[in-house]
Structure formats: structure tokens, C-alpha cells
Short mmCIF file of C-alpha atoms and ligand atoms in Angstrom, two decimals:
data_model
loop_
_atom_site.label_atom_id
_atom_site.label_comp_id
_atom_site.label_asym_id
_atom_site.label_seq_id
_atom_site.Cartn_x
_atom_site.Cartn_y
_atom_site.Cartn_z
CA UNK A 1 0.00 0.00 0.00
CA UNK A 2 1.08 3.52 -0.46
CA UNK A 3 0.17 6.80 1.23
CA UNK A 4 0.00 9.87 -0.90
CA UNK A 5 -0.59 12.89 0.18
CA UNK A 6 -0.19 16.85 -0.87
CA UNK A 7 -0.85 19.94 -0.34
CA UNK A 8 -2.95 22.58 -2.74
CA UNK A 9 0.26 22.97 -4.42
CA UNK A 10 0.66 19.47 -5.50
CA UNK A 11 -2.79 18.48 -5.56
CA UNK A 12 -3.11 18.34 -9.59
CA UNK A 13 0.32 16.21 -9.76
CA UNK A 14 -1.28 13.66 -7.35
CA UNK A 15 -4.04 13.03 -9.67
CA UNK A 16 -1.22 12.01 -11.93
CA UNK A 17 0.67 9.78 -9.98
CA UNK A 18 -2.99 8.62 -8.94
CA UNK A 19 -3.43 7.59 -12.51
CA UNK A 20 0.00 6.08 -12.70
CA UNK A 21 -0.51 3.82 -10.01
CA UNK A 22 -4.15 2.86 -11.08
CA UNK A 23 -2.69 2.11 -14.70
CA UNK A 24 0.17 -0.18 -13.03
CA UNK A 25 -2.62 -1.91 -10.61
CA UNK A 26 -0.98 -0.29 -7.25
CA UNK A 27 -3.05 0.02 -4.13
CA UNK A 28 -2.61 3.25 -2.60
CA UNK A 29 -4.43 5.20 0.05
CA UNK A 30 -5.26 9.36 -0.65
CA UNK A 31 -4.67 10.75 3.10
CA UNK A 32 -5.35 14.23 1.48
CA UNK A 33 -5.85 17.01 0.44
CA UNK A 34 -8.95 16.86 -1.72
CA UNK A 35 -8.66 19.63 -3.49
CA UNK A 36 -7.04 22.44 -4.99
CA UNK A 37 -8.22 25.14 -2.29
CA UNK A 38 -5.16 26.28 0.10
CA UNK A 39 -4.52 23.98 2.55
CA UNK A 40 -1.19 23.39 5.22
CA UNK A 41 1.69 20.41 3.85
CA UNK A 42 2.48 19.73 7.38
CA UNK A 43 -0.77 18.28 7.94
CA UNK A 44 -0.38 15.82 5.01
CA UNK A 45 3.23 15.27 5.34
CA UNK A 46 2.60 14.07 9.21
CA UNK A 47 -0.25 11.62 8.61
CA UNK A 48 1.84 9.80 5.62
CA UNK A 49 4.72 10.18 7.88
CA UNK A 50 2.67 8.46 10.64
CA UNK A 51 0.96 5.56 7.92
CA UNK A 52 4.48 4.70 6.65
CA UNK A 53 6.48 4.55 10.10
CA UNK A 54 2.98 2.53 11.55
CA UNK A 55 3.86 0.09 8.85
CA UNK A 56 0.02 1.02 7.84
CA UNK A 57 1.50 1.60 4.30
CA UNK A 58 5.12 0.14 2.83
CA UNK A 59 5.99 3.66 0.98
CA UNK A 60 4.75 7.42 0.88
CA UNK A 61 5.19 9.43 -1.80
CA UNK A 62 3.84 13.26 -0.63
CA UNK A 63 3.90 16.52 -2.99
CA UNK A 64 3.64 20.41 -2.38
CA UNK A 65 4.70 23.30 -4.56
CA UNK A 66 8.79 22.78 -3.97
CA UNK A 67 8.25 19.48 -2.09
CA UNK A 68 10.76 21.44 0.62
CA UNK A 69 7.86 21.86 3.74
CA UNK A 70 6.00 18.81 3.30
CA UNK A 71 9.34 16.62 3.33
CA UNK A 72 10.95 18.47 6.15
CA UNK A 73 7.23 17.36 8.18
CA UNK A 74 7.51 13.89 7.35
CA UNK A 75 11.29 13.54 8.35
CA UNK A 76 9.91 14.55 11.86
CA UNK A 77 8.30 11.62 12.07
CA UNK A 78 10.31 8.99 13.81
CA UNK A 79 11.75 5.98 11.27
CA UNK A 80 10.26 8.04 8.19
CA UNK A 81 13.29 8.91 5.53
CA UNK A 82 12.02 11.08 3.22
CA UNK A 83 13.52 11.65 0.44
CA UNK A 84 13.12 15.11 -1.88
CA UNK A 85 13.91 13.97 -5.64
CA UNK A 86 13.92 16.35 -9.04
CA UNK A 87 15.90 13.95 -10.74
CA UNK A 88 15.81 10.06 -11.49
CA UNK A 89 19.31 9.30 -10.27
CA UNK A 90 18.63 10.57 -7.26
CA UNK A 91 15.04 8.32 -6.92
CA UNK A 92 17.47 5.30 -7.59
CA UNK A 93 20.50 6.59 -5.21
CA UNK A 94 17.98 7.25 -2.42
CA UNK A 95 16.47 4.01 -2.54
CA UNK A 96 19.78 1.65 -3.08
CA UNK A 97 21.80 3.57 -0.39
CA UNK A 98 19.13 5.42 1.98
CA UNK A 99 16.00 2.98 2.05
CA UNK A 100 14.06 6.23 1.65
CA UNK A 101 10.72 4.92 2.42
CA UNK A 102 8.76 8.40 0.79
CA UNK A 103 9.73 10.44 -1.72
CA UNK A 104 9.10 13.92 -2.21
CA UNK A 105 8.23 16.24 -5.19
CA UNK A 106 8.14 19.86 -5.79
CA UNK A 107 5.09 20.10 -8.66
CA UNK A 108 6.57 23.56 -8.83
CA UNK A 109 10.09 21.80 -10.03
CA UNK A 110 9.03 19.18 -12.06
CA UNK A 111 6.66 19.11 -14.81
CA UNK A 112 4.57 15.38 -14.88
CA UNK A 113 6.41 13.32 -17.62
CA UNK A 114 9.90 13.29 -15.24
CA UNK A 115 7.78 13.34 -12.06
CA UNK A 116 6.38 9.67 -13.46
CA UNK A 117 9.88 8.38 -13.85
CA UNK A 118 10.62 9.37 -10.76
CA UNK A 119 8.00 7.15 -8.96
CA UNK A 120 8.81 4.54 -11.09
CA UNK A 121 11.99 4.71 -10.32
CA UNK A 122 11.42 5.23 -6.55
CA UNK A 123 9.17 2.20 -6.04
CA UNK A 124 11.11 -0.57 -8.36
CA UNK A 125 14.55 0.33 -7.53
CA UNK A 126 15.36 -2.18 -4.13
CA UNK A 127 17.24 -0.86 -1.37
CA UNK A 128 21.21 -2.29 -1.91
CA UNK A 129 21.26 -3.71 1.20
CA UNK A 130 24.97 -2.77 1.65
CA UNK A 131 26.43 -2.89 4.88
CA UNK A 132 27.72 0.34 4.64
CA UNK A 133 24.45 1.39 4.44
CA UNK A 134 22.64 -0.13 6.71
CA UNK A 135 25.38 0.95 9.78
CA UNK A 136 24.88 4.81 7.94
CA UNK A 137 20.50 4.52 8.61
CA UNK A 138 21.42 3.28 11.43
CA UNK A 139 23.56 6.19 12.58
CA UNK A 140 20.22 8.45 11.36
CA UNK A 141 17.63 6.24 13.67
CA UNK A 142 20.24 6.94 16.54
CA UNK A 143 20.41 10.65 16.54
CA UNK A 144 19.01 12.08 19.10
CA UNK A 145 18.36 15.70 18.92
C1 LIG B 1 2.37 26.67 -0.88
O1 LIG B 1 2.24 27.89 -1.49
C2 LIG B 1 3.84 26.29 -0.80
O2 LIG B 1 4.47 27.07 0.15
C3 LIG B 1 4.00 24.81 -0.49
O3 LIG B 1 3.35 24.06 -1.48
C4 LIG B 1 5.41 24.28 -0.44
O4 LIG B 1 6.15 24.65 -1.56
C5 LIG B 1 6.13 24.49 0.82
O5 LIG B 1 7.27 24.05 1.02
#
């Protein structure tokens, strides 16, 4: 299962990922918003924070105009590494060597055709289970602020 959510700013890109993942047969789950009227990311960054890190939903992917704010309220979210991608190498890097279990997008930053790739990339690329990696996520779950 995966949580979506956005904010106003990302609202129309959602309905395109929406489609994406109907198209590929993906279950997902919409925790908002609903609608193109101005709303606050940190709401809808926390709850798919809070579904992924519940282990209510494997991955998140979340949206708002830069993708900035509703990423930086996920990451508060104990055990949630979300990830802010504008590129496709970065969707693959952040997967194979950070586990990033939600990804981030700016709508504002990219138009829909790359944004696509990017989830693609993002949810079929596995983590590389390195050990290197795994001791440096480890060093993340361990800071204490
Ligand atoms: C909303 O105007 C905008 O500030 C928001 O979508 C996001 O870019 C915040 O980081």
C-alpha cells in the first residue's frame, strides 16, 4: 500500500501519480488534500509520515509546490526517511543507499512526464542492502536531537 498525500500545491500532480498507479494496478491510500483550495503540507506530510512509520503503508510518496515543507514534516516523524527527488538518479540513489521509504516532489520543479519516472523509479529500484548502508540509517535512527 502507499500513502500519498499533498498539499494545494501538489494536488493536480497527485491526480497524476494517482493515474500512474491505477494504470500499473498499485493500491494506494489518498490521506489528502482533496482539493485544490489552500490547505497546510504539514498536515499531510505528518499523517503519511505516521501511515508509513505505523507500517500502515510500505511507501509514501507526498507533494507540495517545492516538495521542501511537506518533506521536512515527514522527516519529523520517527523511522520516516524522506527523500526530496527532481531527478531520477537521485530516486534510484535514495532508494539503493538510503532505504528512503517516501519520496518527495516539488510540482513547482518538475513538470509530470519526469515526475512519473521518478516514482517509477522510486518504487522498483530495491534498497542495496549494503552494509555500509545499513550501519549509515542506522547512525540516522540513533540521533538524538
Ligand atoms: C504553498 O504555497 C507552498 O508554500 C508549499 O506548497 C510548499 O512549496 C512548501 O514548502
Amino acid at each position: 500500500m502507499i500513502a500519498l498525500g499533498s498539499d494545494h500545491g501538489g494536488y493536480e500532480l497527485k491526480q497524476e501519480v494517482i493515474k500512474y498507479l491505477e494504470e500499473k494496478g498499485l493500491e494506494y491510500k489518498d490521506y489528502g488534500c482533496y482539493s485544490a483550495e489552500s490547505c497546510d503540507y504539514p498536515t499531510y506530510g505528518h499523517a503519511v509520515g505516521k501511515a508509513v512509520a505505523s507500517g500502515e503503508c510500505e511507501r509514501g510518496i507526498i507533494i507540495c509546490g517545492t516538495g521542501i515543507g511537506i518533506s521536512m514534516a515527514a522527516n519529523k516523524v520517527p523511522g520516516v526517511r524522506a527523500a526530496l527527488c527532481g531527478d531520477v538518479f537521485s530516486a534510484k540513489a535514495t532508494r539503493e543507499h538510503n532505504d528512503a521509504n517516501i519520496l518527495a516532489m516539488g510540482a513547482r520543479v518538475v513538470g509530470p512526464g519526469l515526475a512519473l519516472l521518478i516514482v517509477d523509479t522510486f518504487l522498483n529500484t530495491p534498497f542495496s542492502e549494503g552494509e555500509r548502508h545499513i550501519r549509515r540509517i542506522g547512525m540516522i535512527e540513533d540521533i538524538d536531537a
